[in-house]
């Protein structure tokens, strides 16, 4: 036992209390009870001081529960419990109260401590790579590790590099061109569907219905070569459609963080999740076997398929790795899971946010449509080669993901004793060096980064034209993360988004859909102030009205 341990200190204190109490005639039971309480309090004080030292003494938040611990997630938000979404709920004041964009969070009753930052320079330091002092802790990926280790969940180093070797070849110009073409086809099929055909006005209670379906079908077609159309739900042999299975697993993904015995309890909600999970696992495993046969067959038809099927390219890249670096089938399933769920949800959430914001600003819609028509007129389809010409469309999408970044937290842990350079407050030059012991958690608050006045003028406002003078792949668009671990599917997402928005906004005006007696402010509060989190972060269900544009 360490001479300065809380237990040792408590025993000394208890011994002193006994001696003092006996001199004053206090009962042994009373003294023992008080001594135990005093020892626990003393232990908590020492533990709290260690946590303060671990975060370099940075000023910040001090609360009973750590927000990312199980109690911190379960208990409702209150004055004493910040809750899991505190970085969004307190986004306007969180850093201003300390005059810093890098602060600390220390729990004094249960849980750990962390450094919390909304600074891009700090994010670059901890983002990771093969030689970084920081790794992604496994605890940050609990809900996505159940399917197998994957690129998003890998801690770093050689493990991350192995996953990247297999995933990277799948994302090519051929794939992006296929994404563009398929998005246009799906849009035309959507307009020909019973819901849209012949309509001049269409009211939709949840715009996510079309953004999720579009994103999922683009992935199913361009990611897996399944050849599905708008009206054809991808199905399995045991009754539940793949679309339904995707939605259940996606929306209930947080169940993956619970102990296995809890999820197996006889409740319908849990049973549906397990059934959907089993369907997806069986389907993904079968797809790996099928793709391996495609890779080995080398027929002309299959060579064509390779150009537009990123799943097959993943399997091909894996087969070409040496035995030492080859991923297991379970790891391939893990990467397919991320491609399916995280991939389509990010695009779907951001498209919904973009359309919701544009519905409030018809003048911005008109400017975007003016640019679209100046490039392709009212009747021609846009070409993939014109992607960069639709700068205002892309800017609208970037501004949507800035305000609602799909990956709203980036968690890293110091793998070794290291030093973090923290920028001084706005208006001051230089940095402050903060020594970090091994194991210190550093969390990038992506909502805070994207609403930081250091980088954005009037950060709470939707102002898409701020992106017009930025390079297309600028790291200021850090909602896709930065450094080697930046989102591998960024171009996939932006290609699909630009194609979809170009077609949709040229044909339709978008307006908020209000309930009877509902004010515009109430609508905005409902949509923007109550975000949803499944695998990614996004606006709440957005009711919108689509009004067909009158062509000249």
XYZ file of C-alpha atoms in Angstrom:
552
model
C 0.000 0.000 0.000
C 1.388 3.414 -1.013
C 2.269 5.627 1.964
C 0.218 8.488 0.446
C -2.754 6.388 -0.673
C -6.283 7.478 0.302
C -6.661 4.300 2.389
C -3.465 4.984 4.365
C -4.496 8.599 4.990
C -7.946 7.485 6.051
C -6.563 4.929 8.523
C -4.354 7.561 10.144
C -7.347 9.884 10.374
C -9.496 7.119 11.837
C -6.849 6.283 14.448
C -6.686 9.932 15.502
C -10.476 10.096 15.765
C -10.611 6.986 17.952
C -8.035 8.367 20.367
C -9.721 11.772 20.487
C -13.167 10.258 20.830
C -12.200 8.010 23.711
C -10.821 11.011 25.548
C -14.203 12.750 25.150
C -16.336 9.681 25.847
C -17.767 9.176 22.341
C -19.069 5.715 21.411
C -16.940 3.382 19.332
C -19.786 2.831 16.806
C -20.275 6.558 16.327
C -16.593 7.123 15.825
C -16.311 4.218 13.404
C -19.235 5.462 11.300
C -17.867 8.966 11.161
C -14.419 7.638 10.382
C -15.656 5.566 7.442
C -17.486 8.563 6.000
C -14.455 10.766 6.537
C -12.228 8.206 4.826
C -14.529 8.035 1.806
C -14.673 11.813 1.574
C -10.908 12.032 1.899
C -10.486 9.433 -0.830
C -12.807 11.392 -3.118
C -10.897 14.609 -2.476
C -7.573 12.984 -3.315
C -9.045 11.338 -6.421
C -10.507 14.671 -7.510
C -7.142 16.390 -7.090
C -5.469 13.707 -9.206
C -8.037 14.283 -11.953
C -7.361 18.028 -11.836
C -3.634 17.369 -12.199
C -4.269 14.944 -15.066
C -5.894 17.703 -17.152
C -3.066 20.112 -16.412
C -5.111 22.279 -14.073
C -7.123 23.700 -16.971
C -10.240 25.571 -15.839
C -13.518 24.015 -16.814
C -16.603 22.117 -15.718
C -16.892 20.315 -12.374
C -19.868 17.993 -12.013
C -20.778 14.881 -9.993
C -21.091 12.559 -13.013
C -18.941 12.156 -16.099
C -21.271 12.769 -19.090
C -20.046 9.740 -21.068
C -20.338 7.278 -18.169
C -23.405 5.021 -17.945
C -24.975 7.014 -15.053
C -24.200 10.229 -16.917
C -26.103 8.946 -19.951
C -29.038 7.388 -18.076
C -29.972 10.188 -15.668
C -31.951 13.137 -17.101
C -30.260 16.485 -17.565
C -30.346 18.788 -14.559
C -28.351 21.506 -12.847
C -26.139 18.733 -11.433
C -26.026 16.423 -14.428
C -24.948 17.936 -17.773
C -26.177 14.987 -19.843
C -24.799 13.310 -22.937
C -25.661 16.230 -25.245
C -24.287 19.066 -23.127
C -21.949 20.270 -25.885
C -25.018 21.048 -28.019
C -27.319 22.288 -25.269
C -24.657 24.670 -23.915
C -23.028 25.487 -27.251
C -23.552 29.264 -26.951
C -21.958 29.637 -23.508
C -19.806 26.551 -22.856
C -16.449 28.107 -23.772
C -17.304 31.782 -23.385
C -17.739 31.452 -19.639
C -14.064 30.502 -19.352
C -12.742 32.722 -22.136
C -11.058 29.672 -23.697
C -11.782 27.247 -26.512
C -10.005 24.394 -24.705
C -11.254 23.565 -21.208
C -11.463 20.588 -18.863
C -14.259 18.445 -17.465
C -13.708 16.751 -14.108
C -16.272 14.604 -12.292
C -16.018 14.572 -8.514
C -18.441 11.743 -7.685
C -18.338 9.154 -10.483
C -16.378 8.931 -13.712
C -13.209 10.372 -15.099
C -11.855 13.591 -16.510
C -11.125 14.958 -19.967
C -9.847 17.909 -21.899
C -12.600 19.310 -24.122
C -11.686 21.472 -27.104
C -13.327 23.448 -29.883
C -9.969 24.372 -31.426
C -8.856 23.121 -34.853
C -5.142 23.283 -33.993
C -5.666 21.028 -30.978
C -7.756 18.716 -33.152
C -4.884 18.426 -35.630
C -2.497 17.471 -32.807
C -4.650 14.623 -31.541
C -6.383 13.463 -34.756
C -4.032 10.519 -35.009
C -2.001 8.673 -37.560
C 0.528 5.889 -37.576
C 3.030 7.819 -35.419
C 0.690 9.880 -33.262
C 0.935 10.128 -29.469
C -2.849 9.742 -29.392
C -5.064 6.763 -30.131
C -8.785 6.243 -30.419
C -9.857 4.361 -27.260
C -11.943 1.235 -27.724
C -14.503 2.701 -25.309
C -15.315 5.315 -27.971
C -16.481 2.646 -30.425
C -18.528 0.265 -28.307
C -21.674 0.327 -30.433
C -19.827 -0.274 -33.735
C -17.336 -2.897 -32.552
C -19.985 -5.577 -32.123
C -19.879 -6.187 -35.870
C -16.115 -6.509 -35.987
C -13.118 -4.222 -35.803
C -13.144 -1.610 -38.563
C -11.495 1.518 -39.928
C -13.582 3.879 -37.810
C -13.086 1.950 -34.573
C -9.412 1.002 -34.941
C -7.220 2.511 -32.233
C -4.461 3.627 -34.610
C -0.996 2.574 -35.703
C -0.577 -0.549 -37.814
C -4.113 -1.723 -37.039
C -5.598 1.434 -38.553
C -3.195 1.258 -41.503
C -4.315 -2.306 -42.337
C -7.956 -1.244 -42.474
C -7.079 1.823 -44.536
C -5.171 -0.303 -47.094
C -8.307 -2.320 -47.730
C -10.819 0.541 -47.687
C -8.946 3.204 -49.683
C -8.945 1.497 -53.148
C -12.736 1.325 -53.021
C -13.060 5.115 -53.188
C -12.094 6.169 -56.702
C -13.190 8.545 -59.466
C -15.031 5.654 -61.132
C -17.044 5.164 -57.966
C -17.874 8.871 -57.645
C -19.044 8.991 -61.254
C -21.281 5.988 -60.573
C -22.645 7.721 -57.452
C -23.490 10.812 -59.498
C -25.285 8.851 -62.229
C -27.214 6.658 -59.804
C -28.364 9.631 -57.737
C -29.875 11.216 -60.860
C -31.591 7.934 -61.770
C -33.036 7.566 -58.269
C -34.308 11.142 -58.336
C -36.163 10.466 -61.600
C -37.570 7.232 -60.154
C -38.704 9.106 -57.045
C -40.618 11.649 -59.166
C -42.266 8.791 -61.077
C -43.389 7.082 -57.864
C -46.983 7.202 -56.654
C -46.133 9.714 -53.928
C -44.662 12.333 -56.283
C -46.091 11.705 -59.761
C -48.141 14.603 -61.108
C -47.973 16.578 -57.872
C -47.517 20.340 -57.851
C -47.395 20.499 -54.060
C -46.148 17.727 -51.796
C -46.267 17.860 -48.000
C -43.841 15.656 -46.119
C -43.923 15.281 -42.332
C -40.343 14.030 -42.221
C -37.971 14.951 -45.026
C -35.591 12.309 -43.686
C -37.843 9.735 -45.367
C -36.454 10.699 -48.770
C -32.932 11.644 -47.680
C -32.421 8.333 -45.867
C -33.911 6.289 -48.687
C -31.840 8.067 -51.334
C -28.606 7.675 -49.388
C -29.279 4.017 -48.623
C -30.156 3.129 -52.211
C -27.089 4.933 -53.551
C -24.956 2.861 -51.191
C -26.739 -0.379 -52.030
C -26.218 0.238 -55.742
C -22.798 1.882 -55.901
C -21.392 0.301 -52.781
C -22.626 -3.238 -53.349
C -23.857 -3.481 -56.933
C -27.331 -4.640 -55.874
C -29.170 -2.956 -58.767
C -32.114 -1.671 -56.696
C -34.592 0.999 -57.786
C -36.729 3.469 -55.831
C -39.746 1.187 -55.519
C -37.866 -2.070 -54.902
C -36.985 -2.646 -51.247
C -33.830 -4.738 -50.783
C -35.031 -8.001 -49.255
C -33.710 -11.065 -47.484
C -34.800 -14.686 -47.505
C -36.355 -14.625 -44.025
C -39.070 -12.028 -44.357
C -37.594 -8.726 -43.193
C -36.393 -6.344 -45.875
C -32.828 -5.109 -45.718
C -34.172 -1.563 -45.602
C -36.160 -2.369 -42.454
C -33.189 -4.163 -40.894
C -30.930 -1.187 -41.642
C -33.411 1.229 -40.079
C -33.871 -0.840 -36.913
C -30.153 -1.346 -36.319
C -29.430 2.270 -37.218
C -32.049 3.786 -34.909
C -31.346 1.398 -32.018
C -27.596 1.252 -32.399
C -27.013 2.537 -28.850
C -28.192 -0.892 -27.631
C -24.773 -2.123 -28.717
C -23.324 -0.361 -25.674
C -25.437 -2.417 -23.253
C -24.374 -5.757 -21.743
C -25.397 -8.724 -23.899
C -27.743 -10.156 -21.267
C -29.726 -6.901 -21.196
C -30.325 -6.914 -24.953
C -31.477 -10.549 -24.733
C -34.293 -9.713 -22.300
C -37.724 -10.748 -23.693
C -38.880 -7.324 -24.874
C -40.143 -6.656 -28.400
C -37.831 -3.667 -28.812
C -34.773 -5.836 -28.058
C -36.016 -8.830 -30.068
C -36.478 -6.718 -33.194
C -32.989 -5.304 -32.808
C -31.416 -8.765 -32.437
C -33.412 -10.132 -35.380
C -32.375 -7.225 -37.594
C -28.751 -7.570 -36.464
C -28.732 -11.267 -37.337
C -30.201 -10.550 -40.774
C -27.536 -7.961 -41.527
C -24.725 -10.189 -40.269
C -25.871 -13.118 -42.417
C -26.310 -10.871 -45.446
C -22.898 -9.218 -45.068
C -21.149 -12.558 -44.588
C -22.832 -13.983 -47.686
C -21.868 -10.881 -49.650
C -18.198 -11.353 -48.720
C -18.290 -14.919 -50.067
C -19.985 -13.702 -53.258
C -17.468 -10.888 -53.768
C -14.546 -13.247 -53.218
C -15.881 -15.422 -56.041
C -16.219 -12.330 -58.238
C -12.621 -11.327 -57.558
C -11.332 -14.800 -58.349
C -13.437 -15.280 -61.514
C -11.964 -12.292 -63.432
C -14.640 -12.403 -66.146
C -15.318 -9.390 -68.378
C -18.658 -8.793 -66.674
C -17.020 -8.863 -63.277
C -14.269 -6.461 -64.387
C -17.008 -3.967 -65.269
C -18.587 -4.578 -61.900
C -15.286 -3.835 -60.174
C -15.332 -0.294 -61.522
C -18.546 0.637 -59.711
C -18.730 -1.681 -56.707
C -16.684 -0.513 -53.742
C -17.503 -3.591 -51.647
C -15.966 -5.855 -54.273
C -12.948 -3.557 -54.457
C -12.570 -3.878 -50.672
C -12.600 -7.666 -50.908
C -10.181 -7.534 -53.862
C -7.776 -5.269 -51.952
C -7.973 -7.594 -48.968
C -7.268 -10.683 -51.082
C -4.177 -8.963 -52.476
C -2.751 -8.258 -49.022
C -0.145 -10.600 -47.627
C -1.312 -13.025 -44.961
C 0.153 -10.789 -42.240
C -1.939 -7.757 -43.207
C -5.109 -9.415 -44.485
C -8.314 -8.632 -42.601
C -10.488 -11.437 -41.284
C -14.022 -11.911 -42.596
C -15.300 -10.516 -39.301
C -13.241 -7.368 -39.806
C -14.566 -7.063 -43.352
C -18.096 -7.320 -41.944
C -17.200 -4.551 -39.492
C -16.074 -2.296 -42.325
C -19.152 -3.110 -44.393
C -21.313 -2.202 -41.406
C -19.621 1.194 -41.141
C -19.939 1.746 -44.880
C -23.650 0.936 -44.786
C -24.825 2.637 -41.626
C -22.388 5.444 -40.855
C -21.973 6.159 -44.571
C -25.594 6.588 -45.544
C -26.667 8.214 -42.280
C -24.105 10.999 -42.497
C -25.297 12.031 -45.960
C -28.975 11.621 -45.091
C -28.740 13.679 -41.904
C -26.859 16.507 -43.602
C -29.211 16.623 -46.595
C -32.125 16.935 -44.157
C -30.420 19.767 -42.257
C -29.552 21.549 -45.511
C -33.114 21.389 -46.834
C -34.534 22.492 -43.475
C -32.310 25.572 -43.387
C -32.920 26.422 -47.045
C -36.674 26.224 -46.459
C -36.314 29.282 -44.208
C -34.408 31.315 -46.800
C -36.134 31.358 -50.210
C -33.697 34.034 -51.410
C -30.811 31.577 -50.984
C -32.760 28.943 -52.892
C -33.275 31.399 -55.734
C -29.546 32.189 -55.895
C -28.689 28.495 -56.004
C -31.260 27.810 -58.722
C -29.944 30.763 -60.727
C -26.476 29.185 -60.713
C -27.843 25.743 -61.594
C -29.871 27.054 -64.537
C -26.934 29.126 -65.796
C -24.921 25.900 -66.084
C -27.403 23.292 -67.338
C -30.628 25.131 -68.091
C -34.022 23.779 -67.056
C -34.020 20.468 -68.919
C -30.519 18.995 -69.069
C -29.149 16.671 -66.425
C -25.948 17.776 -64.707
C -22.759 15.928 -65.637
C -20.259 14.627 -63.108
C -17.545 16.750 -64.732
C -19.574 19.819 -63.676
C -19.471 18.889 -59.982
C -17.151 21.765 -59.041
C -19.225 24.268 -61.038
C -22.149 23.889 -58.628
C -20.260 25.785 -55.925
C -23.369 27.223 -54.274
C -24.983 23.797 -54.008
C -21.883 22.394 -52.325
C -21.673 25.461 -50.070
C -25.247 24.879 -48.898
C -24.358 21.279 -48.003
C -21.126 22.287 -46.232
C -23.027 24.824 -44.151
C -25.561 22.172 -43.174
C -22.854 19.808 -41.950
C -21.057 22.689 -40.215
C -24.071 23.411 -38.022
C -24.955 19.734 -37.523
C -21.713 17.734 -37.865
C -22.610 14.064 -38.201
C -19.681 12.987 -36.016
C -20.142 15.511 -33.240
C -17.453 14.178 -30.887
C -13.930 12.938 -31.609
C -12.412 11.011 -28.693
C -8.706 10.382 -28.305
C -6.478 9.129 -25.501
C -2.824 9.870 -24.847
C -0.932 6.646 -25.607
C 2.205 7.991 -23.901
C 3.157 10.889 -21.665
C 3.025 13.869 -24.011
C 2.476 17.619 -24.265
C -0.528 19.402 -25.759
C -0.084 22.886 -27.200
C -3.194 24.963 -26.533
C -3.862 28.245 -28.300
C -4.334 31.269 -26.100
C -7.677 33.139 -26.166
C -8.768 34.994 -29.299
C -6.735 38.176 -29.622
C -3.662 36.767 -27.865
C -0.633 35.291 -29.593
C 1.109 32.038 -28.723
C 0.252 28.770 -27.036
C 0.315 27.222 -23.583
C 1.991 23.833 -23.093
C -0.059 21.355 -21.070
C 1.737 18.159 -19.953
C -0.550 15.151 -20.376
C 0.124 11.845 -18.636
C -0.568 8.615 -20.488
C -4.264 7.778 -20.477
C -5.557 11.362 -20.495
C -8.698 11.696 -22.589
C -8.961 14.579 -25.061
C -12.325 15.164 -26.735
C -12.872 17.384 -29.760
C -16.288 19.021 -29.586
C -17.088 19.243 -33.300
C -20.184 21.346 -32.622
C -17.964 23.795 -30.750
C -15.329 23.769 -33.507
C -17.907 24.541 -36.184
C -19.467 27.352 -34.129
C -16.184 28.852 -32.921
C -15.924 32.597 -33.585
C -12.203 32.103 -34.136
C -13.043 30.482 -37.495
C -16.539 31.611 -38.449
C -18.270 34.975 -38.504
C -21.753 34.807 -36.937
C -21.339 31.069 -36.355
C -24.934 30.434 -35.240
C -26.325 31.617 -38.572
C -26.788 29.544 -41.725
C -24.568 31.460 -44.190
C -23.514 29.077 -46.986
C -21.676 31.685 -49.044
C -18.887 31.676 -46.454
C -17.629 28.539 -48.253
C -17.423 29.987 -51.761
C -13.825 31.184 -51.483
C -12.611 28.028 -49.723
C -10.683 25.261 -51.542
C -12.920 22.240 -52.206
C -10.942 19.982 -49.872
C -10.173 22.647 -47.244
C -9.614 21.367 -43.698
C -11.755 24.254 -42.462
C -14.586 21.921 -43.473
C -13.441 19.911 -40.475
C -16.824 18.278 -39.907
C -15.214 15.467 -41.923
C -12.308 15.496 -39.417
C -8.706 16.327 -40.331
C -5.406 14.562 -40.844
C -4.839 10.943 -41.880
C -8.036 9.803 -40.142
C -10.272 12.267 -41.973
C -13.489 10.766 -43.337
C -12.669 8.424 -46.206
C -16.170 8.854 -47.640
C -16.129 12.658 -47.885
C -16.143 12.830 -51.695
C -18.763 10.063 -51.856
C -21.072 12.124 -49.618
C -20.535 15.460 -51.356
C -20.935 13.927 -54.824
C -24.277 12.399 -53.908
C -25.426 15.568 -52.132
C -24.575 17.924 -54.997
C -26.302 15.677 -57.551
C -29.451 15.321 -55.433
C -29.725 18.967 -54.383
C -29.072 20.213 -57.920
C -32.008 18.244 -59.286
C -34.346 18.798 -56.340
C -33.840 22.557 -55.931
C -34.124 23.229 -59.670
C -37.544 21.550 -59.737
C -38.975 22.425 -56.317
C -39.229 25.285 -53.848
C -38.812 24.105 -50.267
C -40.899 25.591 -47.446
C -41.432 24.807 -43.746
C -44.575 22.740 -43.157
C -46.365 24.144 -40.104
C -49.072 22.442 -38.084
C -52.337 24.259 -37.435
C -51.603 27.033 -34.940
C -47.853 26.406 -35.010
C -45.581 29.442 -35.364
C -42.394 29.525 -37.398
C -40.358 29.921 -34.206
C -41.984 26.802 -32.756
C -41.176 24.910 -35.951
C -37.538 26.012 -35.787
C -37.295 25.044 -32.130
C -38.776 21.599 -32.855
C -36.436 20.884 -35.758
C -33.165 22.510 -34.704
C -33.172 22.481 -30.886
C -33.997 18.799 -30.369
C -31.375 16.933 -32.392
C -31.366 13.198 -33.012
C -28.424 10.909 -32.513
C -28.277 7.373 -33.886
C -24.839 6.606 -35.288
C -24.519 10.250 -36.283
C -25.849 13.623 -35.181
C -28.557 15.550 -37.006
C -31.664 17.707 -36.899
C -34.975 16.398 -35.636
C -37.710 15.232 -38.013
C -38.162 18.135 -40.440
C -41.676 18.688 -41.889
C -41.319 20.365 -45.304
C -43.538 21.392 -48.197
C -42.277 21.006 -51.769
C -43.826 23.332 -54.366
C -43.045 22.688 -58.042
C -41.275 25.640 -59.653
C -42.846 27.449 -62.585
C -40.412 27.274 -65.473
C -40.102 30.275 -67.805
